[in-house]
PDB file of C-alpha atoms and ligand atoms in Angstrom:
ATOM      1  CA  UNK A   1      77.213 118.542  98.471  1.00 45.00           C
ATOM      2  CA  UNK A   2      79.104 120.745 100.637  1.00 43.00           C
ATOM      3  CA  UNK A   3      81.591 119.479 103.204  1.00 44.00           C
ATOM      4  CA  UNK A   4      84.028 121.033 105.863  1.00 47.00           C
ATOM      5  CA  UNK A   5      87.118 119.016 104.796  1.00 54.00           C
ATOM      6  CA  UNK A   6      88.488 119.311 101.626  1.00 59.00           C
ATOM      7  CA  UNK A   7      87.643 115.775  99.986  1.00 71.00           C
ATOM      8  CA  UNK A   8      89.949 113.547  98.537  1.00 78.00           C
ATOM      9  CA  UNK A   9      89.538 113.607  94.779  1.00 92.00           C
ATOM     10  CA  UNK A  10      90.261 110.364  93.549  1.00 96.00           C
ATOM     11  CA  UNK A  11      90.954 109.506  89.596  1.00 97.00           C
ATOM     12  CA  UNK A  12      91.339 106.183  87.685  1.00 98.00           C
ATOM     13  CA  UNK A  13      95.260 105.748  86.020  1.00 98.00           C
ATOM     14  CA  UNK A  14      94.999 102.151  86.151  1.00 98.00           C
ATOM     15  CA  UNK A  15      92.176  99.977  85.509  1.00 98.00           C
ATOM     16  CA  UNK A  16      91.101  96.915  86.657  1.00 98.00           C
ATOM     17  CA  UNK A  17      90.949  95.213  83.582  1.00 98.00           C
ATOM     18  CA  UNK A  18      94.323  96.584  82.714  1.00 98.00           C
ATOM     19  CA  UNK A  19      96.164  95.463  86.030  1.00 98.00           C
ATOM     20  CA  UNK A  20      94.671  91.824  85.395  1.00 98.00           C
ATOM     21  CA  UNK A  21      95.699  91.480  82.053  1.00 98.00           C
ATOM     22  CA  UNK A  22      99.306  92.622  82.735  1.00 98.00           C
ATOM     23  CA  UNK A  23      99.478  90.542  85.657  1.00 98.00           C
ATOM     24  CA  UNK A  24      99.087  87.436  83.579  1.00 98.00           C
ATOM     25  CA  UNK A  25     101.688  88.433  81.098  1.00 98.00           C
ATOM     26  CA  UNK A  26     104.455  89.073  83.601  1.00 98.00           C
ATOM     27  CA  UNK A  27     103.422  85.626  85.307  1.00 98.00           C
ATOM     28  CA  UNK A  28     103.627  84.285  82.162  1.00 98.00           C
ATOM     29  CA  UNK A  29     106.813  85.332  81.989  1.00 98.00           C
ATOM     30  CA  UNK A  30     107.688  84.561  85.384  1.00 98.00           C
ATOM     31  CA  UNK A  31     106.593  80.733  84.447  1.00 98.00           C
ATOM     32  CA  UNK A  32     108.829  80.747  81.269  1.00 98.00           C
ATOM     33  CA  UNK A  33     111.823  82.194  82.906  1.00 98.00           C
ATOM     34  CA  UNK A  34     111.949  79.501  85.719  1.00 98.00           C
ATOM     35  CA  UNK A  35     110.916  76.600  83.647  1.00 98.00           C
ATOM     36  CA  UNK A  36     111.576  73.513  86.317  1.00 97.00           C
ATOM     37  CA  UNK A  37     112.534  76.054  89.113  1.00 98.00           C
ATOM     38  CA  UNK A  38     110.814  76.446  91.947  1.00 98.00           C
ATOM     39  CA  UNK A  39     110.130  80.046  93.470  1.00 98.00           C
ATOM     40  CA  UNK A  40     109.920  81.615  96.814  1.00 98.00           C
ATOM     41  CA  UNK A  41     108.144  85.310  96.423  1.00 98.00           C
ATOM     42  CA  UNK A  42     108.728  87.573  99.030  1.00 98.00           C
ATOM     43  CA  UNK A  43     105.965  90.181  99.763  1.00 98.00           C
ATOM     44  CA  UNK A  44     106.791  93.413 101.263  1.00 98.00           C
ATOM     45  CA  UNK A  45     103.932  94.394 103.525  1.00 97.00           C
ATOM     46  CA  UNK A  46     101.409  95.632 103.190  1.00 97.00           C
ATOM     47  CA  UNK A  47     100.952  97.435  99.990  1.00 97.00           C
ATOM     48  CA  UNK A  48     102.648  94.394  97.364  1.00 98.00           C
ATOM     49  CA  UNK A  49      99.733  91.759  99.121  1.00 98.00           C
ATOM     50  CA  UNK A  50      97.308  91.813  96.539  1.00 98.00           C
ATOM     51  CA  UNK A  51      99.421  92.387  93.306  1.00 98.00           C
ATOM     52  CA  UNK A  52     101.136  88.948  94.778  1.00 98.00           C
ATOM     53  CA  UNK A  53      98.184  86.961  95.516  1.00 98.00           C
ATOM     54  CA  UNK A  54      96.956  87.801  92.189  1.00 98.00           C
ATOM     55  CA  UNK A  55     100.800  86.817  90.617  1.00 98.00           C
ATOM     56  CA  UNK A  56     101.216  84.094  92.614  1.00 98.00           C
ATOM     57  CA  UNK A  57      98.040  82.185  91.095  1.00 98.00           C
ATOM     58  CA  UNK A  58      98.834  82.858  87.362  1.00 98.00           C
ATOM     59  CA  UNK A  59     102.529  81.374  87.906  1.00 98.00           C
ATOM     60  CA  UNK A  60     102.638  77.984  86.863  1.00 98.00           C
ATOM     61  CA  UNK A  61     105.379  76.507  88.617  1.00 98.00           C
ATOM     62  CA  UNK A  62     106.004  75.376  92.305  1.00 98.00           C
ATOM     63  CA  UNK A  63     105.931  78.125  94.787  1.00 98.00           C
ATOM     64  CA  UNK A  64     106.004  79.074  98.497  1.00 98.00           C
ATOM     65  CA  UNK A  65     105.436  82.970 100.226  1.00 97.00           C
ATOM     66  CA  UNK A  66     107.228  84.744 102.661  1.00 98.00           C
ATOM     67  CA  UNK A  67     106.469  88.639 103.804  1.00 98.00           C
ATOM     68  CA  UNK A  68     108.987  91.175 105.126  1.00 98.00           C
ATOM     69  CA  UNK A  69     107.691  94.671 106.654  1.00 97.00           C
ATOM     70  CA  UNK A  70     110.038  97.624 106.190  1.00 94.00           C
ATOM     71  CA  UNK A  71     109.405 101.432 107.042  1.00 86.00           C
ATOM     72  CA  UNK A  72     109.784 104.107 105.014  1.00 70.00           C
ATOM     73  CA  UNK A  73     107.344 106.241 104.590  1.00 54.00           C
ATOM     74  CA  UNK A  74     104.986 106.048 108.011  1.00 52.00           C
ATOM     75  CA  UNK A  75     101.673 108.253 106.520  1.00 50.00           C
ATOM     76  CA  UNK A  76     103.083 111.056 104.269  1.00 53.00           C
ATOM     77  CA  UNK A  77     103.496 111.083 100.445  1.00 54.00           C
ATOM     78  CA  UNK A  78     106.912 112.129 101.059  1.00 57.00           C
ATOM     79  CA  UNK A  79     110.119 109.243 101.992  1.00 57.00           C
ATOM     80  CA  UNK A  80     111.633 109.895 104.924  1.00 58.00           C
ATOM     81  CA  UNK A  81     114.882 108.019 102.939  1.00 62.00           C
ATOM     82  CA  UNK A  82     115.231 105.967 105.951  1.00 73.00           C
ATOM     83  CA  UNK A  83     113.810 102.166 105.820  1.00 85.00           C
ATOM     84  CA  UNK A  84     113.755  99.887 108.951  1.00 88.00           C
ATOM     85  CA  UNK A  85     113.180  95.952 108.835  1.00 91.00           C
ATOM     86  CA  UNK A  86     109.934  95.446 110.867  1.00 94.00           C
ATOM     87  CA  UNK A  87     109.383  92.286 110.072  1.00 96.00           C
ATOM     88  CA  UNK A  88     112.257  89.986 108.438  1.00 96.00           C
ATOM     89  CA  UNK A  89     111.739  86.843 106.249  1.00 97.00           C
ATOM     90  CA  UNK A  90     110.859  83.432 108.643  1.00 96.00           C
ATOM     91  CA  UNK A  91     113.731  81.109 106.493  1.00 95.00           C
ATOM     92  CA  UNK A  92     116.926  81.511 104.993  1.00 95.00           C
ATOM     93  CA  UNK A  93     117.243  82.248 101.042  1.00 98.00           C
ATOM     94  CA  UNK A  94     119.976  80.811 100.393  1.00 98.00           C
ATOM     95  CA  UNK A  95     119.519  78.135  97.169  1.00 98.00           C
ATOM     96  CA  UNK A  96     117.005  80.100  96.719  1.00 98.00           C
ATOM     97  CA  UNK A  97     115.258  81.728  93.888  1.00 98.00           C
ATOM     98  CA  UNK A  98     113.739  84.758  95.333  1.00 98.00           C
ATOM     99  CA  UNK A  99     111.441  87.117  93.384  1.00 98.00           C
ATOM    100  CA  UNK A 100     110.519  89.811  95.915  1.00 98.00           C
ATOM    101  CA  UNK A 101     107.114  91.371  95.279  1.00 98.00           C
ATOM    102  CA  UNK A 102     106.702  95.121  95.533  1.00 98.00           C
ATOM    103  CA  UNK A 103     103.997  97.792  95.215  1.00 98.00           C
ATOM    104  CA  UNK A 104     105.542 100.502  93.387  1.00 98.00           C
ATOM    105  CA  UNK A 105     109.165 101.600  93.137  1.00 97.00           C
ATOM    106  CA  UNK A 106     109.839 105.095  93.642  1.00 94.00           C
ATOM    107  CA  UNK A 107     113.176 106.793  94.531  1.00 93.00           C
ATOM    108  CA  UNK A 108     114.306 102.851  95.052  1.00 94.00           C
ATOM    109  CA  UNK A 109     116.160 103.313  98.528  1.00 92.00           C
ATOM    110  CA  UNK A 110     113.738 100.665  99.470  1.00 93.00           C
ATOM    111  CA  UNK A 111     114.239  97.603  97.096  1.00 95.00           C
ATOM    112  CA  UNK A 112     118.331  98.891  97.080  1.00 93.00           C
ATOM    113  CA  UNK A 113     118.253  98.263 100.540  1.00 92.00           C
ATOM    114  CA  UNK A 114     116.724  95.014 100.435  1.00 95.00           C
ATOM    115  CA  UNK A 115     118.818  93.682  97.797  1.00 96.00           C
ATOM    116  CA  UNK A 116     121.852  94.251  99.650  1.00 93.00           C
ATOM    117  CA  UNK A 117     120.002  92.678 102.820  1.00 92.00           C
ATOM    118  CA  UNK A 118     119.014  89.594 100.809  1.00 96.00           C
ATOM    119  CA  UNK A 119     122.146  88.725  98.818  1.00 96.00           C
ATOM    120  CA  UNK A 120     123.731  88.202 102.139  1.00 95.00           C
ATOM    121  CA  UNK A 121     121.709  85.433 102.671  1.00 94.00           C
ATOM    122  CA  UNK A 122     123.332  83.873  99.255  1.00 98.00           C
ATOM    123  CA  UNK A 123     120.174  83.136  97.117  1.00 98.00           C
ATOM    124  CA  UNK A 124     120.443  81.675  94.145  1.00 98.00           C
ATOM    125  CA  UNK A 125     118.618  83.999  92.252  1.00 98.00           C
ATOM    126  CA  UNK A 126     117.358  87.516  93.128  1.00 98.00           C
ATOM    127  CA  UNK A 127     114.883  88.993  90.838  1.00 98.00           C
ATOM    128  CA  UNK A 128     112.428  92.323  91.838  1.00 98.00           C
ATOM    129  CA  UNK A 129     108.766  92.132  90.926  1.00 98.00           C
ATOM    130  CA  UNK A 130     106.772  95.800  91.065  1.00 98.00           C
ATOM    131  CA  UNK A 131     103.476  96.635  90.055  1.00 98.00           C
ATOM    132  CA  UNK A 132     104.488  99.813  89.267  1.00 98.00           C
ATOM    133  CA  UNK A 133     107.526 102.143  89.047  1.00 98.00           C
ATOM    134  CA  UNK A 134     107.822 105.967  88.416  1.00 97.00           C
ATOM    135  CA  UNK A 135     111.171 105.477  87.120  1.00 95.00           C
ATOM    136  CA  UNK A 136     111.276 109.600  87.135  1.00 95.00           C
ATOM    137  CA  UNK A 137     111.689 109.558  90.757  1.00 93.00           C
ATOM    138  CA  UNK A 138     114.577 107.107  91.473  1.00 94.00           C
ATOM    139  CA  UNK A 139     117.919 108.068  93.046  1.00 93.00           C
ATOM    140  CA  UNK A 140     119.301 104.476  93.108  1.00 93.00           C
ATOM    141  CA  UNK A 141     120.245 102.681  90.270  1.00 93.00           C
ATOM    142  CA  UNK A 142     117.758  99.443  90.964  1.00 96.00           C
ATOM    143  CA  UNK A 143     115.384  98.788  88.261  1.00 95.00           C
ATOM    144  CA  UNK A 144     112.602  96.597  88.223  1.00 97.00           C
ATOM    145  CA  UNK A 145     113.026  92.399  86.423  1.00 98.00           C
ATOM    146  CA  UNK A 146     109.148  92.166  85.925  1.00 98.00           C
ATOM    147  CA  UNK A 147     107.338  95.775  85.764  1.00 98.00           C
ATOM    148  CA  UNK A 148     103.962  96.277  85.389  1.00 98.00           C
ATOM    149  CA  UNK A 149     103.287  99.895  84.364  1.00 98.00           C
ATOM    150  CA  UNK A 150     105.677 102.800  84.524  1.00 98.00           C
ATOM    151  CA  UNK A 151     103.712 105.984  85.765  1.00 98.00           C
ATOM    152  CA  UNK A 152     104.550 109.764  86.242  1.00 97.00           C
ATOM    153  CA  UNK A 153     105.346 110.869  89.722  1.00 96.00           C
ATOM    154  CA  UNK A 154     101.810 111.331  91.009  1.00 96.00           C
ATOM    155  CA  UNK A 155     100.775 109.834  94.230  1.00 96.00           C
ATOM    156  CA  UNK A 156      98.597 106.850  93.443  1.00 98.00           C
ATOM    157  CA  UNK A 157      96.424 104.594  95.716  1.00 98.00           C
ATOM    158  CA  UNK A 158      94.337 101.221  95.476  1.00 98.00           C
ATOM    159  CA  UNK A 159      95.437  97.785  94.145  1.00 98.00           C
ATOM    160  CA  UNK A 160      96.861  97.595  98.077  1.00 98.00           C
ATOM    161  CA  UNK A 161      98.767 100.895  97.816  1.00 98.00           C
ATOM    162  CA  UNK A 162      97.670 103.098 100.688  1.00 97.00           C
ATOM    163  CA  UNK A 163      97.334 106.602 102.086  1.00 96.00           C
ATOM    164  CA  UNK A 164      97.198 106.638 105.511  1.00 95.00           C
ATOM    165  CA  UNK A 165      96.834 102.805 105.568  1.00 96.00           C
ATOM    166  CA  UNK A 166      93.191 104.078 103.289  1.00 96.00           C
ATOM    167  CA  UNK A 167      92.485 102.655 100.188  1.00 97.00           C
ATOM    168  CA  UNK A 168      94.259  99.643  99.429  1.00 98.00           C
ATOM    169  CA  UNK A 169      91.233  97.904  98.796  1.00 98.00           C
ATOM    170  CA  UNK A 170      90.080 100.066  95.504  1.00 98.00           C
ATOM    171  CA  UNK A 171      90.216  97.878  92.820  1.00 98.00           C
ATOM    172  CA  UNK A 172      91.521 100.282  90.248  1.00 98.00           C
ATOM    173  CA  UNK A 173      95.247 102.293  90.556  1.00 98.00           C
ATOM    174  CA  UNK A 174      93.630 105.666  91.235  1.00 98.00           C
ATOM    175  CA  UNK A 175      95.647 109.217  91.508  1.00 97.00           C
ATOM    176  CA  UNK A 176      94.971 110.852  94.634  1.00 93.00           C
ATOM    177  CA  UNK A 177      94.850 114.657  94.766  1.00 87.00           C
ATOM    178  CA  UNK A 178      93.923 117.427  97.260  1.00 71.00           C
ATOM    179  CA  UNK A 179      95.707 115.863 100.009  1.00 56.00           C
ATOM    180  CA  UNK A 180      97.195 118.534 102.142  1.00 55.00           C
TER     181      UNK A 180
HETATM  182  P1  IMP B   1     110.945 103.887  97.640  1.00 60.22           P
HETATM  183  O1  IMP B   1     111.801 103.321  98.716  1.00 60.22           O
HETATM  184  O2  IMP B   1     111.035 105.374  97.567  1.00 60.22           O
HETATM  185  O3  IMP B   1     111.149 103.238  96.286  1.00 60.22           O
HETATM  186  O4  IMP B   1     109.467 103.704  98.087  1.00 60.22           O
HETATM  187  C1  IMP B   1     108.768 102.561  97.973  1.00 60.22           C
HETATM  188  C2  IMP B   1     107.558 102.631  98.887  1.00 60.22           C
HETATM  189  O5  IMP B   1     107.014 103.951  98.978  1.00 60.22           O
HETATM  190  C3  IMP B   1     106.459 101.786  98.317  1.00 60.22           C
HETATM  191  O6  IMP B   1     106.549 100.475  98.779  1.00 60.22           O
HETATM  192  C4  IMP B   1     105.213 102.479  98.827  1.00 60.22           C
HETATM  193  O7  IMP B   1     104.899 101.992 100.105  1.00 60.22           O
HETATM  194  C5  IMP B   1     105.607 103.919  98.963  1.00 60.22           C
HETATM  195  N1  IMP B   1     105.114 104.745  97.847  1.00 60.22           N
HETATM  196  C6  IMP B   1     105.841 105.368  96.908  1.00 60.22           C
HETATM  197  N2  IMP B   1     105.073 106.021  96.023  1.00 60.22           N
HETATM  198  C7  IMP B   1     103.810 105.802  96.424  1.00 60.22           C
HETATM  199  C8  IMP B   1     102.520 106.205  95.899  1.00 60.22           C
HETATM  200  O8  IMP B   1     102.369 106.895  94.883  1.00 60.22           O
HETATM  201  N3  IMP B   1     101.434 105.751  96.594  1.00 60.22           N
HETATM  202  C9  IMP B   1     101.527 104.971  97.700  1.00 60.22           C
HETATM  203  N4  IMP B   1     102.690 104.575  98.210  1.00 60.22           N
HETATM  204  C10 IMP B   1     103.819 104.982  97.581  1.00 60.22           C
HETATM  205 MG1   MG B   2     105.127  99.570 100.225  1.00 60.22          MG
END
């Protein structure tokens, strides 16, 4: 089939079956490091909503949501190293024990900057949650408390992580090439 625009080629990394299994062993973990705790996740919008809803189910302990929206990106592979609160958590965290649920970390300014943000508000605990992290990338020193797969610095969509706001509802972790 021939086509004008160059199509996006799109290649399985992560499958599936692989995300759900190592979902349940980090909430697994998760459970057994908060034994008689109770958890607050925070969500960062929009690409960390379905890694947490599928987290959040498998944790078996008492737990409530929030979401924060930050911008850092807008619709280019490339960070603009900038991020912007668009949308700040609706409680305070203090007392809290706050696990905040992320996509994918990548050069880390975002999570670093929501760290500092958050341990103003004097949690108890403060603990980071990514899907994924292409540790190769990072120019902060945050690291991940419950990682699911490290990956090579390849731009990846699917499993809510977008291009363009497209394809954050393929269920595999899929690389994504011939994007110009
Ligand atoms: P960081 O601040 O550079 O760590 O970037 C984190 C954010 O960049 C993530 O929450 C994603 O929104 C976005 N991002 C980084 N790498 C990718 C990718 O491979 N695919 C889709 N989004 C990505
Ligand atoms: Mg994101």
């Amino acid at each position: 089939m021939s086509s004008s625009a160059s199509p996006a080629q799109l290649k399985v990394l992560i499958s599936r079956d692989q995300i759900s299994k190592r979902v349940a062993e980090l909430a697994e973990k998760i459970t057994h490091d908060y034994q008689g705790e109770t958890i607050l996740f925070v969500g960062v919008l929009k690409g960390a909503s379905i890694f947490l809803s599928d987290l959040a189910r498998q944790v078996k302990l008492d737990a409530t949501f929030d979401f924060i929206s930050v911008s850092s990106y807008g619709n280019s592979v490339r960070s603009s190293g900038e991020v912007k609160l668009n949308k700040d958590v609706d409680q305070s965290l203090e007392g809290k024990n706050v696990i905040i649920v992320e996509d994918i970390l990548d050069t880390g300014l975002t999570l670093s900057f929501l760290l500092k943000q958050f341990q103003n508000h004097k949690p108890k605990s403060l603990k980071i949650a990514a899907l994924l992290d292409k540790i190769s990338r990072r120019i902060t020193d945050v690291r991940g408390d419950y990682v699911g797969f490290e990956i090579p610095d390849e731009f990846v969509v699917g499993y809510g992580l977008d291009y363009a706001e497209r394809y954050r509802n393929l269920p595999d972790v899929c690389v994504l090439s011939e994007i110009k």
